[in-house]
Coordinates of C-alpha atoms and ligand atoms in Angstrom, one line a residue:
X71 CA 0.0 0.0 0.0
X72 CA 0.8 3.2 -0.9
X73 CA 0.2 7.0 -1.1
X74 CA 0.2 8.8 -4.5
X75 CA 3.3 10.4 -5.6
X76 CA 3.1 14.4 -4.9
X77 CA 0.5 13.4 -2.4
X78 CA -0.1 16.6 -0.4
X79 CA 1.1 16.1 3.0
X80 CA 1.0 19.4 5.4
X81 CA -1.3 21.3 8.4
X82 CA -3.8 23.9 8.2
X83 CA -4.7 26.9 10.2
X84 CA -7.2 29.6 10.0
X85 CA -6.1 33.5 10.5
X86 CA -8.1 34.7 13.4
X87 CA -7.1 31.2 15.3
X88 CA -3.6 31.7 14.8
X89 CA -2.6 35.5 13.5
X90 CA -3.5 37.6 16.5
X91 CA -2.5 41.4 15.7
X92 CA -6.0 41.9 15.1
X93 CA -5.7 45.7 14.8
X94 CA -2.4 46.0 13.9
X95 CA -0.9 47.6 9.7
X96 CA -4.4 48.4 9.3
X97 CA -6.3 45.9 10.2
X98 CA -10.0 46.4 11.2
X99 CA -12.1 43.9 13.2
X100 CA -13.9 41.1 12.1
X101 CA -16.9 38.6 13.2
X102 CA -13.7 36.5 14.7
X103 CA -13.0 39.3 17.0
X104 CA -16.1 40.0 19.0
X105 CA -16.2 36.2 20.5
X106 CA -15.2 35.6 23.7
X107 CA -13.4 33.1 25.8
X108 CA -16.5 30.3 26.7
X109 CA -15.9 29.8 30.3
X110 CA -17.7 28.2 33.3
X111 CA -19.5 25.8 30.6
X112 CA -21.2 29.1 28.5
X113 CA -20.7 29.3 24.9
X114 CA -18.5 31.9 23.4
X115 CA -20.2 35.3 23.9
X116 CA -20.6 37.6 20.9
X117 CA -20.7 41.1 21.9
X118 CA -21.7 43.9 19.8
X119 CA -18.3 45.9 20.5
X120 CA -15.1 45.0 22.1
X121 CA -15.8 45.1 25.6
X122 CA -12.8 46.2 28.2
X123 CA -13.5 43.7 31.2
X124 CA -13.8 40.6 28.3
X125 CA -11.2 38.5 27.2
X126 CA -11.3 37.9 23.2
X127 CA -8.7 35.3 22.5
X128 CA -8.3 36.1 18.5
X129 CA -6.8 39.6 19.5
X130 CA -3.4 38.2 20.4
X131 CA -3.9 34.3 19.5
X132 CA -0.5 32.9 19.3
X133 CA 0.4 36.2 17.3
X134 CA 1.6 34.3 14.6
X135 CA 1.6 37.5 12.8
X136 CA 5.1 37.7 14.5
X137 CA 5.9 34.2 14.4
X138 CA 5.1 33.3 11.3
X139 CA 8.5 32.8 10.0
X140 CA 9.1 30.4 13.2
X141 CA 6.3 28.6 12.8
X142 CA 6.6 27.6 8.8
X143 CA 10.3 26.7 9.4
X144 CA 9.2 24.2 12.0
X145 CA 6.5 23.0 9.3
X146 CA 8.9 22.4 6.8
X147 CA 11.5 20.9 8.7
X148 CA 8.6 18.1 9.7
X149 CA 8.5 17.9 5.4
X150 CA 5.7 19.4 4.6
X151 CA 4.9 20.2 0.9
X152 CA 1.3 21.7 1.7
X153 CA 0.0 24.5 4.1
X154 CA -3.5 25.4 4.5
X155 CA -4.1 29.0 5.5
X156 CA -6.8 31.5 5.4
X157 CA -6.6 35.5 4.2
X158 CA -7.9 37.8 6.8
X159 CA -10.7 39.6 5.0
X160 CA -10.2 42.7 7.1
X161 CA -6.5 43.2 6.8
X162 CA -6.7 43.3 2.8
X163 CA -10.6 45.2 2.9
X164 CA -10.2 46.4 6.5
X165 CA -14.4 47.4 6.6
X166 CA -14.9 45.2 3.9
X167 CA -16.3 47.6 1.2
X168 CA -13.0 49.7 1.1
X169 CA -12.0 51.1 -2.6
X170 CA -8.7 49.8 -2.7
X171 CA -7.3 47.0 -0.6
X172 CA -4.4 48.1 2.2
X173 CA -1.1 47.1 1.2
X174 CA 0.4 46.2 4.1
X175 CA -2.3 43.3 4.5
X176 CA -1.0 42.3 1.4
X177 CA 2.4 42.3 2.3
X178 CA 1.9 40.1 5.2
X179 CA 0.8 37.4 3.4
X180 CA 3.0 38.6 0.6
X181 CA 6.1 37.4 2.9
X182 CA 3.8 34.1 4.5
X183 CA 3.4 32.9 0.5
X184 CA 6.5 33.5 -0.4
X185 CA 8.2 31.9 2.1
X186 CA 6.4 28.5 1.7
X187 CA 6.9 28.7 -1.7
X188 CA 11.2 29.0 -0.8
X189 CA 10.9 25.7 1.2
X190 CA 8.4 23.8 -1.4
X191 CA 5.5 24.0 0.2
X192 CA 2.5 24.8 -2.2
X193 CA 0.2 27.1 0.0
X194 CA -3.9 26.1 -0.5
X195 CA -5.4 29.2 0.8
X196 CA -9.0 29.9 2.3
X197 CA -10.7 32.9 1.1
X198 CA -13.1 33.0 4.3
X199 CA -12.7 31.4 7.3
X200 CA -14.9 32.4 10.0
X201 CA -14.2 36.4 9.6
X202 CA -16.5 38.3 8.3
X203 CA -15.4 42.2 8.1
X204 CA -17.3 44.0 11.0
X205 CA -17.5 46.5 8.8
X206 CA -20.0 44.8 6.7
X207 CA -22.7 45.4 9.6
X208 CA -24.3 47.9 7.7
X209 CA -25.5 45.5 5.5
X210 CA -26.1 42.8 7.5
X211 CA -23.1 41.0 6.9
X212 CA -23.9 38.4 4.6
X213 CA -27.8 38.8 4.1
X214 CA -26.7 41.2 1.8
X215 CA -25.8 41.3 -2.0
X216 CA -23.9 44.1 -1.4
X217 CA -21.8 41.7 1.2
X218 CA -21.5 39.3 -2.0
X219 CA -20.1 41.9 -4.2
X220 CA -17.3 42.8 -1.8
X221 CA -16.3 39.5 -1.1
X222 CA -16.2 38.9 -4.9
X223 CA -13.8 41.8 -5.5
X224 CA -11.4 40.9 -2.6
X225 CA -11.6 37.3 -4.0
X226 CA -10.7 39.2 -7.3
X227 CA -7.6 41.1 -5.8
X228 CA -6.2 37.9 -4.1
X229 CA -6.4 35.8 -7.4
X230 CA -4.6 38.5 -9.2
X231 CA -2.4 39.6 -6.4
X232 CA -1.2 35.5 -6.3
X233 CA -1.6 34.7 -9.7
X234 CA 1.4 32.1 -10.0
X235 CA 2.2 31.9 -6.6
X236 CA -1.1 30.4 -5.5
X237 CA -2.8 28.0 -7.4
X238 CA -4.8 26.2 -4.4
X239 CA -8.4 28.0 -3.3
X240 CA -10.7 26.9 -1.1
X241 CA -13.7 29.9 -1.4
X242 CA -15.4 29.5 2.3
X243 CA -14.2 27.1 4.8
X244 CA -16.7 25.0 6.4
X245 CA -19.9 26.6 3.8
X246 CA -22.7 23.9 5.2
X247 CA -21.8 25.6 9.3
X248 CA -24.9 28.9 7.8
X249 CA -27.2 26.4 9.3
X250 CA -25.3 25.3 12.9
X251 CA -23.1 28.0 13.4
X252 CA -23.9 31.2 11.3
X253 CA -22.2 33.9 12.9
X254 CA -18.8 31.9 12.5
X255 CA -20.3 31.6 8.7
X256 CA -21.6 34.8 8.0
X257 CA -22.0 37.4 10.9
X258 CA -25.4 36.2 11.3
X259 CA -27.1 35.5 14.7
X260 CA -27.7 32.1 15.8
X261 CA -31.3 32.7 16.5
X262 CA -32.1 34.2 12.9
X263 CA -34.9 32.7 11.1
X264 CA -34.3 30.0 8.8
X265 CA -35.1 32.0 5.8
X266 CA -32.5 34.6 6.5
X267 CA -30.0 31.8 7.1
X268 CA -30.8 30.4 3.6
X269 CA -30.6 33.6 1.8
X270 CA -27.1 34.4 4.0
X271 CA -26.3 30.7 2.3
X272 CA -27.7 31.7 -1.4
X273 CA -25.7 34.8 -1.3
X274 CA -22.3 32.9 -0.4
X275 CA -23.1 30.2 -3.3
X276 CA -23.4 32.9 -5.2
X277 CA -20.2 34.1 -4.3
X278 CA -18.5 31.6 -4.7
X279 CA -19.3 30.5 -8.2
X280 CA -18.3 33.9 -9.5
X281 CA -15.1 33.9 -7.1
X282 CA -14.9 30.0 -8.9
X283 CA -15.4 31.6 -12.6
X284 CA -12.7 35.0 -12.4
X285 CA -10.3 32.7 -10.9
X286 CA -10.3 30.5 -13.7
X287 CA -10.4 33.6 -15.6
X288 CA -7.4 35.1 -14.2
X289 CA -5.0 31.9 -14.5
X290 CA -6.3 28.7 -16.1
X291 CA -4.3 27.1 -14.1
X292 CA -6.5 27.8 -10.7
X293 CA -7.4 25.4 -9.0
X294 CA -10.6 26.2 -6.6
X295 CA -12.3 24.2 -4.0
X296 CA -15.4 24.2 -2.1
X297 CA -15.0 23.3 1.5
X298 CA -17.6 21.0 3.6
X299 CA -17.1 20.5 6.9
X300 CA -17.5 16.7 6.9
X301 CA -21.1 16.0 8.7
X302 CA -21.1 12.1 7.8
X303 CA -24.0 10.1 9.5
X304 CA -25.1 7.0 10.1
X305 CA -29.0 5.5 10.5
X306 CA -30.1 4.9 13.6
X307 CA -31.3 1.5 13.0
X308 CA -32.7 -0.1 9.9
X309 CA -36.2 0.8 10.6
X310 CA -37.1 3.1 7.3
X311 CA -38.1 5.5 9.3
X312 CA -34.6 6.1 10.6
X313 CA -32.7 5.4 7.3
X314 CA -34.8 8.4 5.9
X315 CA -34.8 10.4 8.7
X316 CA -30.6 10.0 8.3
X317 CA -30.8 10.8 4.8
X318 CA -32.5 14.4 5.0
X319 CA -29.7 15.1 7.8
X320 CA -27.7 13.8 4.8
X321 CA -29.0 16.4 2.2
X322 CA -29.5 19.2 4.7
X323 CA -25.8 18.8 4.8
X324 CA -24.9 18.0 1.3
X325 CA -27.1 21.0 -0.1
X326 CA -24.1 23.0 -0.3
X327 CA -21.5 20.9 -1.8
X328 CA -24.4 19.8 -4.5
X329 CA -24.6 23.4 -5.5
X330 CA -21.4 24.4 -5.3
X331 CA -20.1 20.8 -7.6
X332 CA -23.3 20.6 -9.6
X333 CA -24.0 24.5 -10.4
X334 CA -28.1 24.8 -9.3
X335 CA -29.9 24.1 -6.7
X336 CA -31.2 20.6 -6.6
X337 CA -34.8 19.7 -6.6
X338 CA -35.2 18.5 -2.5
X339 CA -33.7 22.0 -1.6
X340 CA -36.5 24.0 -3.9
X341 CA -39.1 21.6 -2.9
X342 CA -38.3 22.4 1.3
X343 CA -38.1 26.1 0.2
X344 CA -41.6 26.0 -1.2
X345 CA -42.9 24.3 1.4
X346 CA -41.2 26.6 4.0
X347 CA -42.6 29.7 2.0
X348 CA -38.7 30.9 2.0
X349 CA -38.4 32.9 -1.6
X350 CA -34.4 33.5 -2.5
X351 CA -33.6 36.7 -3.7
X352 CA -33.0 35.4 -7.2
X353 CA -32.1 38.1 -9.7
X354 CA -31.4 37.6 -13.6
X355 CA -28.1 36.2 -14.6
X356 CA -27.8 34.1 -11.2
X357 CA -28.8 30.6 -12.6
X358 CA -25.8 30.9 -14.7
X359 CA -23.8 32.4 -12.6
X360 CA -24.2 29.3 -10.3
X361 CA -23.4 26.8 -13.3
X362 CA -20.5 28.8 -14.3
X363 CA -18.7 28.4 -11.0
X364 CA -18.4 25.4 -10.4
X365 CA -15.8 23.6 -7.8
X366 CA -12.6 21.8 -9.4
X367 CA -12.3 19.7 -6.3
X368 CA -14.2 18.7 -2.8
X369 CA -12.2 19.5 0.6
X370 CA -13.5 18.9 3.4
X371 CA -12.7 18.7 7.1
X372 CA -13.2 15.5 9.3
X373 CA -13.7 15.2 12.8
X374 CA -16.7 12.6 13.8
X375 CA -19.5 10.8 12.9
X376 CA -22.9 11.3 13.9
X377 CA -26.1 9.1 13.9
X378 CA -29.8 10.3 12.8
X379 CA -33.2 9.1 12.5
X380 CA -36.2 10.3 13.2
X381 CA -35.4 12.2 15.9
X382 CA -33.1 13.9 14.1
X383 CA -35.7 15.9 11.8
X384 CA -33.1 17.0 9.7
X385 CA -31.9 19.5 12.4
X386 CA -28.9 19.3 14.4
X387 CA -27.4 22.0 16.7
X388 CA -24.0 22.7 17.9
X389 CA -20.9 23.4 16.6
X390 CA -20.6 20.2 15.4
X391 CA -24.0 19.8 15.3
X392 CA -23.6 16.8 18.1
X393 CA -27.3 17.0 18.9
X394 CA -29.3 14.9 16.3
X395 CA -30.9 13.0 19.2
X396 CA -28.5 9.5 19.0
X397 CA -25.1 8.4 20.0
X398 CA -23.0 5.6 18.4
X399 CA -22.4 2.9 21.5
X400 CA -19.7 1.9 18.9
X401 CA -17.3 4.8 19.3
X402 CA -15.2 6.3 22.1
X403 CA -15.2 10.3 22.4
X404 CA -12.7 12.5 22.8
X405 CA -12.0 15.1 25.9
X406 CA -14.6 17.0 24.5
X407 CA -17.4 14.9 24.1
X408 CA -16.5 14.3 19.5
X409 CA -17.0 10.7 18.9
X410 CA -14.1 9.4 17.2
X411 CA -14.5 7.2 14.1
X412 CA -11.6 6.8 11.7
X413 CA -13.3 4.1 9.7
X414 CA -15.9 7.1 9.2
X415 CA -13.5 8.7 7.6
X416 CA -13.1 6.2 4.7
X417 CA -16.9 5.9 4.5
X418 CA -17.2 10.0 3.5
X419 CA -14.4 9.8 1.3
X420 CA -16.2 6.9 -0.7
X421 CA -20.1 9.0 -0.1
X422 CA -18.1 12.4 -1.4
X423 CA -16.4 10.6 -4.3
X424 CA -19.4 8.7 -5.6
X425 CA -21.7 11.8 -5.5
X426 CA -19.6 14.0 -7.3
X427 CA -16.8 12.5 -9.4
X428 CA -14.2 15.4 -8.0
X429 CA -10.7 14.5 -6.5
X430 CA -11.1 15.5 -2.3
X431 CA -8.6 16.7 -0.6
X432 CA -8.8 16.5 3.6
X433 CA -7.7 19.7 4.8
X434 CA -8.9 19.2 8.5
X435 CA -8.1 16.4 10.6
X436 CA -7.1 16.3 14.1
X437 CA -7.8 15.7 17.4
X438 CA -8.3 18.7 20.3
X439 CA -6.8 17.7 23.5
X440 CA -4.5 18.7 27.1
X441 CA -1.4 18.1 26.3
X442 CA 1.5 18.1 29.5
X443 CA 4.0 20.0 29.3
X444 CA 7.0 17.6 30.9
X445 CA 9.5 19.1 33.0
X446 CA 12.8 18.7 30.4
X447 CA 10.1 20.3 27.7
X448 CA 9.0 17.3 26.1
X449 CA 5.4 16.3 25.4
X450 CA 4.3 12.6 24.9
X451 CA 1.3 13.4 23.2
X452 CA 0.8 9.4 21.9
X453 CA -3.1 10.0 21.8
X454 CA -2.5 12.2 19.0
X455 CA -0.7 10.1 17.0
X456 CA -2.8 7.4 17.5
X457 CA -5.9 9.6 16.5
X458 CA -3.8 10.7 12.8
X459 CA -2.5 7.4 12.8
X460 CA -5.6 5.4 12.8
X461 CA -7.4 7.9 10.5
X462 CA -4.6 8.1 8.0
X463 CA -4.6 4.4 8.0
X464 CA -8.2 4.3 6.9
X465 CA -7.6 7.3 4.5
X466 CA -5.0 4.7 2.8
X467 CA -7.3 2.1 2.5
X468 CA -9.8 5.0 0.6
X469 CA -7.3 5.3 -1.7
X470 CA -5.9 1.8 -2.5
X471 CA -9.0 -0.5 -2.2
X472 CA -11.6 2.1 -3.2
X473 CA -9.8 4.1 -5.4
X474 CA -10.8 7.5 -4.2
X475 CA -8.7 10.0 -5.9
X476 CA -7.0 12.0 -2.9
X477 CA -5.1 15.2 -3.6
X478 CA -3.8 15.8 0.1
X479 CA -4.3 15.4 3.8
X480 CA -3.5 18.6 5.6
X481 CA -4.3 18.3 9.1
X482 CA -5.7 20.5 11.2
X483 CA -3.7 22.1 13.1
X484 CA 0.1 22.0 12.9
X485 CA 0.7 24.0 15.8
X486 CA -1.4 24.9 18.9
X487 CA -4.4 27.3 18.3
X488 CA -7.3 29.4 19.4
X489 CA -10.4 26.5 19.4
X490 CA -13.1 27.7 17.3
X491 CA -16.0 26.4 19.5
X492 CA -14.6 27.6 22.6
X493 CA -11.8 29.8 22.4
X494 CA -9.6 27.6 24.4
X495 CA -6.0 26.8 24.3
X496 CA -5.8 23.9 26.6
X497 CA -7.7 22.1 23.3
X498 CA -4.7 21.3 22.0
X499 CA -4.5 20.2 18.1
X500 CA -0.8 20.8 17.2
X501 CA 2.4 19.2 16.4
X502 CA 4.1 22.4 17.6
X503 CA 3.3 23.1 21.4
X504 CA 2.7 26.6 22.1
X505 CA 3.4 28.2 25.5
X506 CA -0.1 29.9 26.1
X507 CA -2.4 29.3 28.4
X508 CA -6.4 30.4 28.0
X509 CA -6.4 33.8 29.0
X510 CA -3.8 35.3 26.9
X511 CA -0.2 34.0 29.2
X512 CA 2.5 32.7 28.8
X513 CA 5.6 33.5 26.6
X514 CA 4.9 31.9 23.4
X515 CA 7.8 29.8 23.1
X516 CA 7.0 27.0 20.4
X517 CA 8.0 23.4 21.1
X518 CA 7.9 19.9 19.2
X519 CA 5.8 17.4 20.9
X520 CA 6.7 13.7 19.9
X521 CA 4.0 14.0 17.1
X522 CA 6.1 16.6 15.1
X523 CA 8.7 13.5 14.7
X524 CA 6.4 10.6 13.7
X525 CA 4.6 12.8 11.0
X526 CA 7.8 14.3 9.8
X527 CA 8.4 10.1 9.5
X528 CA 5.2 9.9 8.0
X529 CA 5.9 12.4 5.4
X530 CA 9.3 11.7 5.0
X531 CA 8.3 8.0 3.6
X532 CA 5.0 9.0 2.2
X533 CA 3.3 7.1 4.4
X534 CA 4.9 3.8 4.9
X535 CA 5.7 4.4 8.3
X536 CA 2.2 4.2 9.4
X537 CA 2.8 0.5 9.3
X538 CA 6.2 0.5 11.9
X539 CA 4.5 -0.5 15.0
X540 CA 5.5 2.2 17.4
X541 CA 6.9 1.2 20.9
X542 CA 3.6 2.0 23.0
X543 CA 1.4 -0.2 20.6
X544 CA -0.4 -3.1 22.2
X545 CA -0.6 -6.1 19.8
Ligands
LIG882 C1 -13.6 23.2 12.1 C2 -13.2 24.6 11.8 O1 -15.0 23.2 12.2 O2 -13.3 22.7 13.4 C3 -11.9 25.1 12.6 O3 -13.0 24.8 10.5 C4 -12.0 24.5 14.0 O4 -11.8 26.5 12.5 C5 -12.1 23.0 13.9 O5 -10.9 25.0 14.7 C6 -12.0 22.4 15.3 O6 -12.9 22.9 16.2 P1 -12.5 23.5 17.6 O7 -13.7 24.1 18.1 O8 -12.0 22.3 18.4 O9 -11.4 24.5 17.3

């Protein structure tokens, strides 16, 4: 067994989880910056303006924006030839609907591009992720067509600002979280009605096929991905009832993707829109806009599995939408409560390929948890590596037995991060341990854990060393 040659092997990060500097070369606030730390078991808070007495961990993150150069030497000394990033919105369009973009937000990632590109590493960069301008208020973020227009022409400046430098796109990480987490998606409150979440959701599909068609415009050679954050489900039992209540979780899910691969909006989508009395804000020229942009690949990120029936009703809630009214007695979870399923992993590969016919690539995989800090600065993090191992394994057998066409794994995240859900530290994803504790201390010192050497192994033999028993193994 084997890994494709040029298989993409790397990590991926998101700005406002890793860049910190939040106002700093110009920079303007973003959706990102107004959510608290969740503390005493309360979600994040999202506050209408920064608020003195309230901690906000994006602000300073692990200010990357001052370590980046650190940080992408350590991943290319573990071999990577892949990073994942996303563009902060509001350092290139600072309010969003600026006339020109500001040129030291350019620069920035100016430097981050081209130093990946001096060590071989291709970059794949997210257009959105999780950051909506704040600036964009005015027009209610993105229940707005005027929202849509800017993001287009800030996509537009990126493709031609990279064009030959960056040939990997993803348009908006995680597009399917409008429904479970739509400020993250959009700026739009959790408790908005369902029909504003679907427009918020028509505009972005909108936006991305035309982000999809100028990039292919500007550079043939473009390369642009839609990005699902991988909701794979299994039925409750066999009882009909639960296979179909399963399958419209399924398509609640897979509404996105099937636009965004298949250029309209299928039939089950227009059919529940009707019924819902939810009209889209169509407007001439859209229909073909959609089937002008559509994806070149699938990404998608993988965490868990979930299981629906009829329960379920189609509607889960959460960040991970973990609430679909089942759990799988099958699976262990992790620290914080995600089931983990590796074997799942291979199943959505296999459900993604056979829907759509694109190559997938994973670009978020990884497994959140406290990591100890030893007292001669080691960390023995073997969960992790049994986590990436067991799921890489699986991801193997996707390729080899099934034949799934695999551009990459890129997992998330290379180094110690800002949690999305929660805004912790202590939920520890990286191969790189960062010395930061949840409120903002410590003295960012970066160090490897014992993961950073068995995936620089990993790489370093394209996988084969996934099969070298390691010493802590039981039989
Ligand atoms: C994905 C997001 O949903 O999950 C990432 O794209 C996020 O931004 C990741 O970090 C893991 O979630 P969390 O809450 O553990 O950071």
């Amino acid at each position: 067994m084997t890994f494709p040659k040029n298989f993409m092997w790397g990590g991926a990060t998101s700005a406002e989880q890793i860049e910190g500097a939040y106002l700093d070369d110009g920079k303007l606030t973003s959706t990102a910056d107004m959510m608290t730390l969740a503390e005493n078991s309360h979600p994040r808070e999202i506050t209408s303006k920064i608020e003195k007495d309230k901690f906000y961990p994006s602000h300073v993150a692990i200010d990357y924006y001052h370590h980046y150069a650190e940080d992408i030497k350590l991943f290319a000394e573990m071999g990577f030839n892949s990073y994942r990033f996303s563009i902060a919105w509001s350092r290139i369009f600072p309010h969003g609907d600026d006339e020109t973009p500001n040129k030291k937000g350019l620069d920035f990632y100016d430097k981050v591009v081209d130093l990946c590109t001096s060590y071989g590493i291709e970059p794949v960069v997210t257009i959105q992720h999780f950051d909506t301008p704040m600036g964009l208020k005015k027009y209610d973020f993105w229940d707005s067509r005027k929202t849509m227009e800017f993001y287009v022409k800030y996509a537009e400046t990126l493709f031609k600002y990279f064009k030959g430098r960056v040939k990997y796109w993803l348009t908006f990480n995680e597009i399917n979280n409008m429904s479970t987490m739509p400020w993250n998606a959009g700026g739009i409150s959790l408790d908005a009605t369902i029909e504003t979440k679907e427009r918020a959701a028509y505009y972005q599909l909108l936006a991305s096929a035309k982000a999809v068609k100028i990039a292919h415009e500007i550079d043939s050679q473009n390369k642009v991905g839609m990005m699902y954050n991988g909701h794979f489900s299994y039925a409750a039992t066999c009882d009909p009832k639960d296979v179909l209540g399963n399958y419209a979780f399924q398509k609640k899910m897979l509404f996105y993707s099937d636009v965004q691969a298949r250029g309209y909006y299928p039939n089950y989508k227009l059919k529940e829109l009707e019924r819902e009395h939810i009209k889209l804000p169509f407007e001439e020229n859209d229909e073909e806009a959609l089937k002008q942009g559509k994806v070149d690949f699938i990404s998608f990120s993988y965490y868990l599995t979930h299981v629906c029936g009829q329960k379920t009703n189609g509607v889960v809630k959460g960040l991970q939408g973990l609430e679909t009214g089942y759990s799988n007695p099958y699976l262990t979870k992790s620290n914080w409560g995600w089931p983990i399923d590796p074997k799942g992993l291979r199943y959505g590969l296999n459900m993604l390929f056979d829907r759509y016919q694109l190559p997938l690539m994973i670009v978020e995989n990884g497994l959140g948890a406290v990591d100890h800090l030893e007292d001669d600065g080691s960390i023995h993090d073997s969960y992790r590596i049994a986590y990436i191992k067991a799921h890489l394994l699986e991801l193997e057998k996707a390729i080899d037995i099934d034949g799934v066409p695999v551009l990459g794994y890129m997992s998330w995240a290379p180094v110690d991060l800002v949690a999305a859900s929660t805004g912790q530290m202590k939920k520890r994803y990286g191969y790189i341990y960062v010395d930061l504790d949840d409120h903002g201390h410590g003295t960012f010192k970066r160090s490897k854990k014992d993961s950073f050497y068995w995936y620089q192994k990993i790489i370093e033999t394209n996988g084969q060393y996934l099969h070298r028993k390691l010493e802590w193994e039981k039989d």
